XYZ file of N, CA and C in Angstrom:
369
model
N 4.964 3.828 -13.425
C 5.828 4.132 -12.302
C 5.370 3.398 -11.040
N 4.200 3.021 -10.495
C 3.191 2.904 -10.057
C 3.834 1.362 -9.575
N 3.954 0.771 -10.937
C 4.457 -0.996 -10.684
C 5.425 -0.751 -10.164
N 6.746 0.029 -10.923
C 7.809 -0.106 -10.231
C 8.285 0.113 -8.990
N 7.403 1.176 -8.404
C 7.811 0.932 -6.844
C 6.999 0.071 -6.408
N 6.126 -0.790 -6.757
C 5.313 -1.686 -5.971
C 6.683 -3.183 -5.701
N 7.221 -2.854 -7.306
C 8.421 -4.326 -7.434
C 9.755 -3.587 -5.937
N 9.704 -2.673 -6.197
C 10.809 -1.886 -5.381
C 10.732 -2.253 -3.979
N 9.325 -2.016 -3.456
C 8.666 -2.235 -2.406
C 8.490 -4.053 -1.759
N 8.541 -4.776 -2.853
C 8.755 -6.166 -2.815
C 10.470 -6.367 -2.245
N 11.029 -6.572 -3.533
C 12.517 -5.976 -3.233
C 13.173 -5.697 -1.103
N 12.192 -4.185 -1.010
C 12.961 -3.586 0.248
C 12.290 -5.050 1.715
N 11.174 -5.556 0.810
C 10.522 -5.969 2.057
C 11.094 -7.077 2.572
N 11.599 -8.390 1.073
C 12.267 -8.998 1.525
C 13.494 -9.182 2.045
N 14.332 -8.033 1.550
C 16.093 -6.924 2.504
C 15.475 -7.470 4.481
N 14.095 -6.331 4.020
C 13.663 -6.210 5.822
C 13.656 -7.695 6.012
N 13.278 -9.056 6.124
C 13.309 -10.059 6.393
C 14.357 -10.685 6.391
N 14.830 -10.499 5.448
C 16.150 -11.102 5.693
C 17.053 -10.559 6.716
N 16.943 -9.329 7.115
C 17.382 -8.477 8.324
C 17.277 -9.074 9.231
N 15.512 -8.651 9.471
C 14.857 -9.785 10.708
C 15.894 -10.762 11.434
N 16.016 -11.525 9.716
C 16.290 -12.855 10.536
C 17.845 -13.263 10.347
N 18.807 -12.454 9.879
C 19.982 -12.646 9.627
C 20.851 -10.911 10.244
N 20.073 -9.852 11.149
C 20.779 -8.818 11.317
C 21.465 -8.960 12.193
N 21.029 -9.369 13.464
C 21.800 -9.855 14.221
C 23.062 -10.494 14.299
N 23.703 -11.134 13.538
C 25.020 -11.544 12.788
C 25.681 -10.175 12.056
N 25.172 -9.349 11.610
C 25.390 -7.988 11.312
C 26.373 -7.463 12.743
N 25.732 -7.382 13.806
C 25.892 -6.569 15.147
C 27.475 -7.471 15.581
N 27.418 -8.414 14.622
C 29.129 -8.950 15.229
C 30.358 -8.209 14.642
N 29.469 -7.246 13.893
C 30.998 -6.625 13.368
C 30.375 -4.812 13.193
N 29.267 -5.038 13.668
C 28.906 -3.177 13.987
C 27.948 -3.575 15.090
N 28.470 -3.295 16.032
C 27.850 -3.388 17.472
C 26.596 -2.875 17.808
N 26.621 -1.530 17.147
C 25.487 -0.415 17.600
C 24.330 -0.567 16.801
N 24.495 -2.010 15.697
C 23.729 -1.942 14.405
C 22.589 -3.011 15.243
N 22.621 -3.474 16.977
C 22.188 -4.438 17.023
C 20.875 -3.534 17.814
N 21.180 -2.319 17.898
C 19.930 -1.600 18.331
C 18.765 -1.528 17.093
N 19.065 -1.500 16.518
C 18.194 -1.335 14.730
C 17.614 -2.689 14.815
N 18.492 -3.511 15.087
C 18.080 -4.714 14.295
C 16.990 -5.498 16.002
N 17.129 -4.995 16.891
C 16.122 -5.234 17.749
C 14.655 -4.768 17.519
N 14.972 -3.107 17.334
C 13.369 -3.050 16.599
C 12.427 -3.183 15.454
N 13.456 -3.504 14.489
C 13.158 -4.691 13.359
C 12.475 -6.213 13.302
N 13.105 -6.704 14.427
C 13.031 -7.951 15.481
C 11.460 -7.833 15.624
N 11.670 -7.237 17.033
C 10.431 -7.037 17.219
C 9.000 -6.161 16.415
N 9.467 -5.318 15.810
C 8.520 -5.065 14.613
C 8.057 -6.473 13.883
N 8.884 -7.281 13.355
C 8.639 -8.574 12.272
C 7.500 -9.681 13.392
N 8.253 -9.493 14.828
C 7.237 -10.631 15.553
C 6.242 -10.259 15.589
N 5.772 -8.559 16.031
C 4.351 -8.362 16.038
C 3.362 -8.116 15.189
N 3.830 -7.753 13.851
C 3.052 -7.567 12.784
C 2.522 -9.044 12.288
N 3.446 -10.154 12.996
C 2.542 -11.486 12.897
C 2.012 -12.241 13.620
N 2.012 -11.612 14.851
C 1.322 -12.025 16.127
C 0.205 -11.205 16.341
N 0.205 -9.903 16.334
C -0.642 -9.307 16.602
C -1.942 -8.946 15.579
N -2.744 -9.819 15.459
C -3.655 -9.409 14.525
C -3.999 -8.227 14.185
N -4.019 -7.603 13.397
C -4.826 -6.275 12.679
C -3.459 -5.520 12.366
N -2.727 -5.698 13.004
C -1.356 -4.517 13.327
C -0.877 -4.516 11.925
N -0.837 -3.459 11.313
C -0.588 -3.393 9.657
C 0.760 -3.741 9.135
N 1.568 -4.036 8.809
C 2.961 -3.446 7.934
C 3.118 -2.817 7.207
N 4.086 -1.945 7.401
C 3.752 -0.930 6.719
C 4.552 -0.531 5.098
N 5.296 -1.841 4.974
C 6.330 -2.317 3.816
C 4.548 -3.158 3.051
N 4.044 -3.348 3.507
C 2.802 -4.467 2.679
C 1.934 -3.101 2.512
N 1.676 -2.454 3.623
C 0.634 -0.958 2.893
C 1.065 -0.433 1.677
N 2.223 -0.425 1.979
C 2.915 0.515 0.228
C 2.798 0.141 -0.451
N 3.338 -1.371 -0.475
C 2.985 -2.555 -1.737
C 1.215 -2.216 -1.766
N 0.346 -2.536 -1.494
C -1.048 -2.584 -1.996
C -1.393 -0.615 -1.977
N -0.635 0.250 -1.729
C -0.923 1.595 -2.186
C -0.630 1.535 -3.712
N 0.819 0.887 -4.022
C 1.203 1.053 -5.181
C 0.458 0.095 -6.359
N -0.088 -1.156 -5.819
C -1.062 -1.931 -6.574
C -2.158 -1.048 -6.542
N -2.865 -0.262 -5.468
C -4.213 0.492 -6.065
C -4.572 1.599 -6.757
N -2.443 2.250 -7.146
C -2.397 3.265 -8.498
C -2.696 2.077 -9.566
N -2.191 1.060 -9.388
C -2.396 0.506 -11.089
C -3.733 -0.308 -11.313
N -4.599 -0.221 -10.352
C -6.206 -0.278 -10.574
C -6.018 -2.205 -9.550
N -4.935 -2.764 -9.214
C -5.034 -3.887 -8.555
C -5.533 -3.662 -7.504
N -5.799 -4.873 -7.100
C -6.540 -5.102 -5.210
C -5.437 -5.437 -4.317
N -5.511 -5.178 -2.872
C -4.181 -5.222 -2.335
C -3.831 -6.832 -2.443
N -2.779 -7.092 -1.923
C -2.209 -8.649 -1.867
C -3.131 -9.474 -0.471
N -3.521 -10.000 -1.652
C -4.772 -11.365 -1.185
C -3.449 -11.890 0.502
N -4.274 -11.718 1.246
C -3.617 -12.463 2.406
C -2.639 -11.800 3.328
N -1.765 -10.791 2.709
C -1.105 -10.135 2.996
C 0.158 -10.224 2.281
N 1.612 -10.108 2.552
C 2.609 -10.154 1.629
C 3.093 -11.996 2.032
N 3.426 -12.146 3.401
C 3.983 -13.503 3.702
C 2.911 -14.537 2.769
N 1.359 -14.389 3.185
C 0.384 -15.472 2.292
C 0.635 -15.499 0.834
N 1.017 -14.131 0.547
C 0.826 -13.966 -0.792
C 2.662 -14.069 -2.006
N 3.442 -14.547 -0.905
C 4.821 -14.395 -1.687
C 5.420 -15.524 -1.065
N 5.322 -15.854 0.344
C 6.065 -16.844 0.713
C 5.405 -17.982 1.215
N 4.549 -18.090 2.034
C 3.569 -19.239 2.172
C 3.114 -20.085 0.830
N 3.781 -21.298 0.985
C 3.567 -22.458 0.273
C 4.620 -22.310 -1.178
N 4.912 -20.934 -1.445
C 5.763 -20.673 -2.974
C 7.486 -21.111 -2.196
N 7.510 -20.499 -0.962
C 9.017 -20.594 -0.798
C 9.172 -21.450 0.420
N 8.136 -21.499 1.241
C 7.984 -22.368 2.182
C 6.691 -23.005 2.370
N 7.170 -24.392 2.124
C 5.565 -25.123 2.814
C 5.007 -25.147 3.927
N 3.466 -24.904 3.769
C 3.101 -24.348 5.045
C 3.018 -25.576 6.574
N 3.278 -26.671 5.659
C 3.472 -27.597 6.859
C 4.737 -27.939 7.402
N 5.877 -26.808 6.843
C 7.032 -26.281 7.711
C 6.825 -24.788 8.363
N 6.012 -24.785 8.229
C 5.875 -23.232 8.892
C 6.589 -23.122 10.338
N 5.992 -24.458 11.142
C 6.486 -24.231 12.786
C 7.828 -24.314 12.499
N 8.355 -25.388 11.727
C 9.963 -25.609 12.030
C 10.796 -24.276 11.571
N 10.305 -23.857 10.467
C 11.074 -22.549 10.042
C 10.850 -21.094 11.052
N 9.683 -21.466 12.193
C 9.182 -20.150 13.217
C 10.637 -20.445 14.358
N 10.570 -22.072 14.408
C 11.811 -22.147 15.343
C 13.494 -22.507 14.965
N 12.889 -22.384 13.780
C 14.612 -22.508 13.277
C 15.159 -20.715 13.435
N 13.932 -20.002 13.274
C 14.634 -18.746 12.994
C 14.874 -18.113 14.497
N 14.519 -18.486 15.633
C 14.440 -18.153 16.736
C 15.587 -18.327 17.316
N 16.432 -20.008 16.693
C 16.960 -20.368 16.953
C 18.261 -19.449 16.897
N 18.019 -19.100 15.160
C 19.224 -18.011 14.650
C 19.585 -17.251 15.062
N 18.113 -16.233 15.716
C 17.734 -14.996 15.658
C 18.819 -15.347 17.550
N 18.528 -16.296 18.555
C 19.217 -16.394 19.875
C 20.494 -16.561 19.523
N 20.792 -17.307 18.489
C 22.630 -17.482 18.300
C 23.249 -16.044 17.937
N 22.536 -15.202 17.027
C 23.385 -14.096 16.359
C 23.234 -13.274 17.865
N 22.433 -12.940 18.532
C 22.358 -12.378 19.950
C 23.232 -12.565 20.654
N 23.686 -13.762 20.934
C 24.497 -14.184 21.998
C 25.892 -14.156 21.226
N 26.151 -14.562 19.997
C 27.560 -13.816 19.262
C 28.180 -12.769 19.324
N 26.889 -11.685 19.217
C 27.101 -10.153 19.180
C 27.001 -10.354 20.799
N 26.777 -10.513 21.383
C 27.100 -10.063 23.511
C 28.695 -10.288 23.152
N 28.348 -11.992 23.007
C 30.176 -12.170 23.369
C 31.310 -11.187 22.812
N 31.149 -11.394 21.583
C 32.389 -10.156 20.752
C 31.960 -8.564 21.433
N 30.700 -8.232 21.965
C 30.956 -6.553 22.247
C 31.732 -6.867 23.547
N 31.309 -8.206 24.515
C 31.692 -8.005 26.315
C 33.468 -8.100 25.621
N 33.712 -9.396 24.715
C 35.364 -9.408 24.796
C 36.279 -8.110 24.011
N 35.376 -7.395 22.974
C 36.195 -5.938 22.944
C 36.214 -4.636 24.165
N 35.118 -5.052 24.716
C 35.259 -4.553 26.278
C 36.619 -4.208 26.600
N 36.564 -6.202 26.703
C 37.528 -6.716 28.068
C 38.953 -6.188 27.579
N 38.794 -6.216 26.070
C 40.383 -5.740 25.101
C 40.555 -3.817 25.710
N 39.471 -2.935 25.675
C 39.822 -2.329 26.178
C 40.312 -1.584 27.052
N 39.534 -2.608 28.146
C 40.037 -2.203 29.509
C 41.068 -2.565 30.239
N 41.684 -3.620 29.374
C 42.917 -4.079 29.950
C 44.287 -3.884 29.417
């Protein structure tokens, strides 16, 4: 049972990332969804900026590896699933600012469509 929520826990973590970095485009068609997806946001920047600061989607994963007698994930989950397997690490910067890039466009999408259903209502 033990594995399977560890795979489960893999699974939810990469949902959360892809959130991260694609929720914001979400908030263009549920407005209120862009409050969630801010502290998601900022949850994802500091758990990799801020040294020591745990995640708590990677604690579960290495709780559920230390029912089945494994050691937690060497590096953490990004070293250990996406660094160099899905992205090379000598794209790392371009993919830090490609997603910034995203992460400012879906922002400024979701302003425009909430200010112009505003403007639809008030007029």
């Amino acid at each position: 049972m033990a594995a399977f929520l560890a795979d489960v826990t893999v699974v939810v973590h990469f949902a959360s990332l892809l959130y991260i970095g694609l929720g914001g485009f979400l908030a263009w068609w549920w407005p209120k969804s862009i409050f969630v997806h801010v502290f998601f946001a900022a949850w994802g920047v500091a758990v990799n900026v801020i040294p020591g600061l745990p995640c708590p989607l990677t604690a579960l994963e290495d709780y559920f590896r230390h029912q089945q007698g494994l050691g937690s994930l060497p590096g953490g989950f990004n070293e250990y699933y996406i660094y160099d397997d899905l992205i090379p690490r000598s794209l790392l910067p371009v993919v830090a600012v490609l997603a910034v890039v995203i992460l400012i466009i879906s922002y400024i999408g979701a302003y425009v469509r909430w200010r112009n259903s505003r403007a639809r209502v008030v007029a």
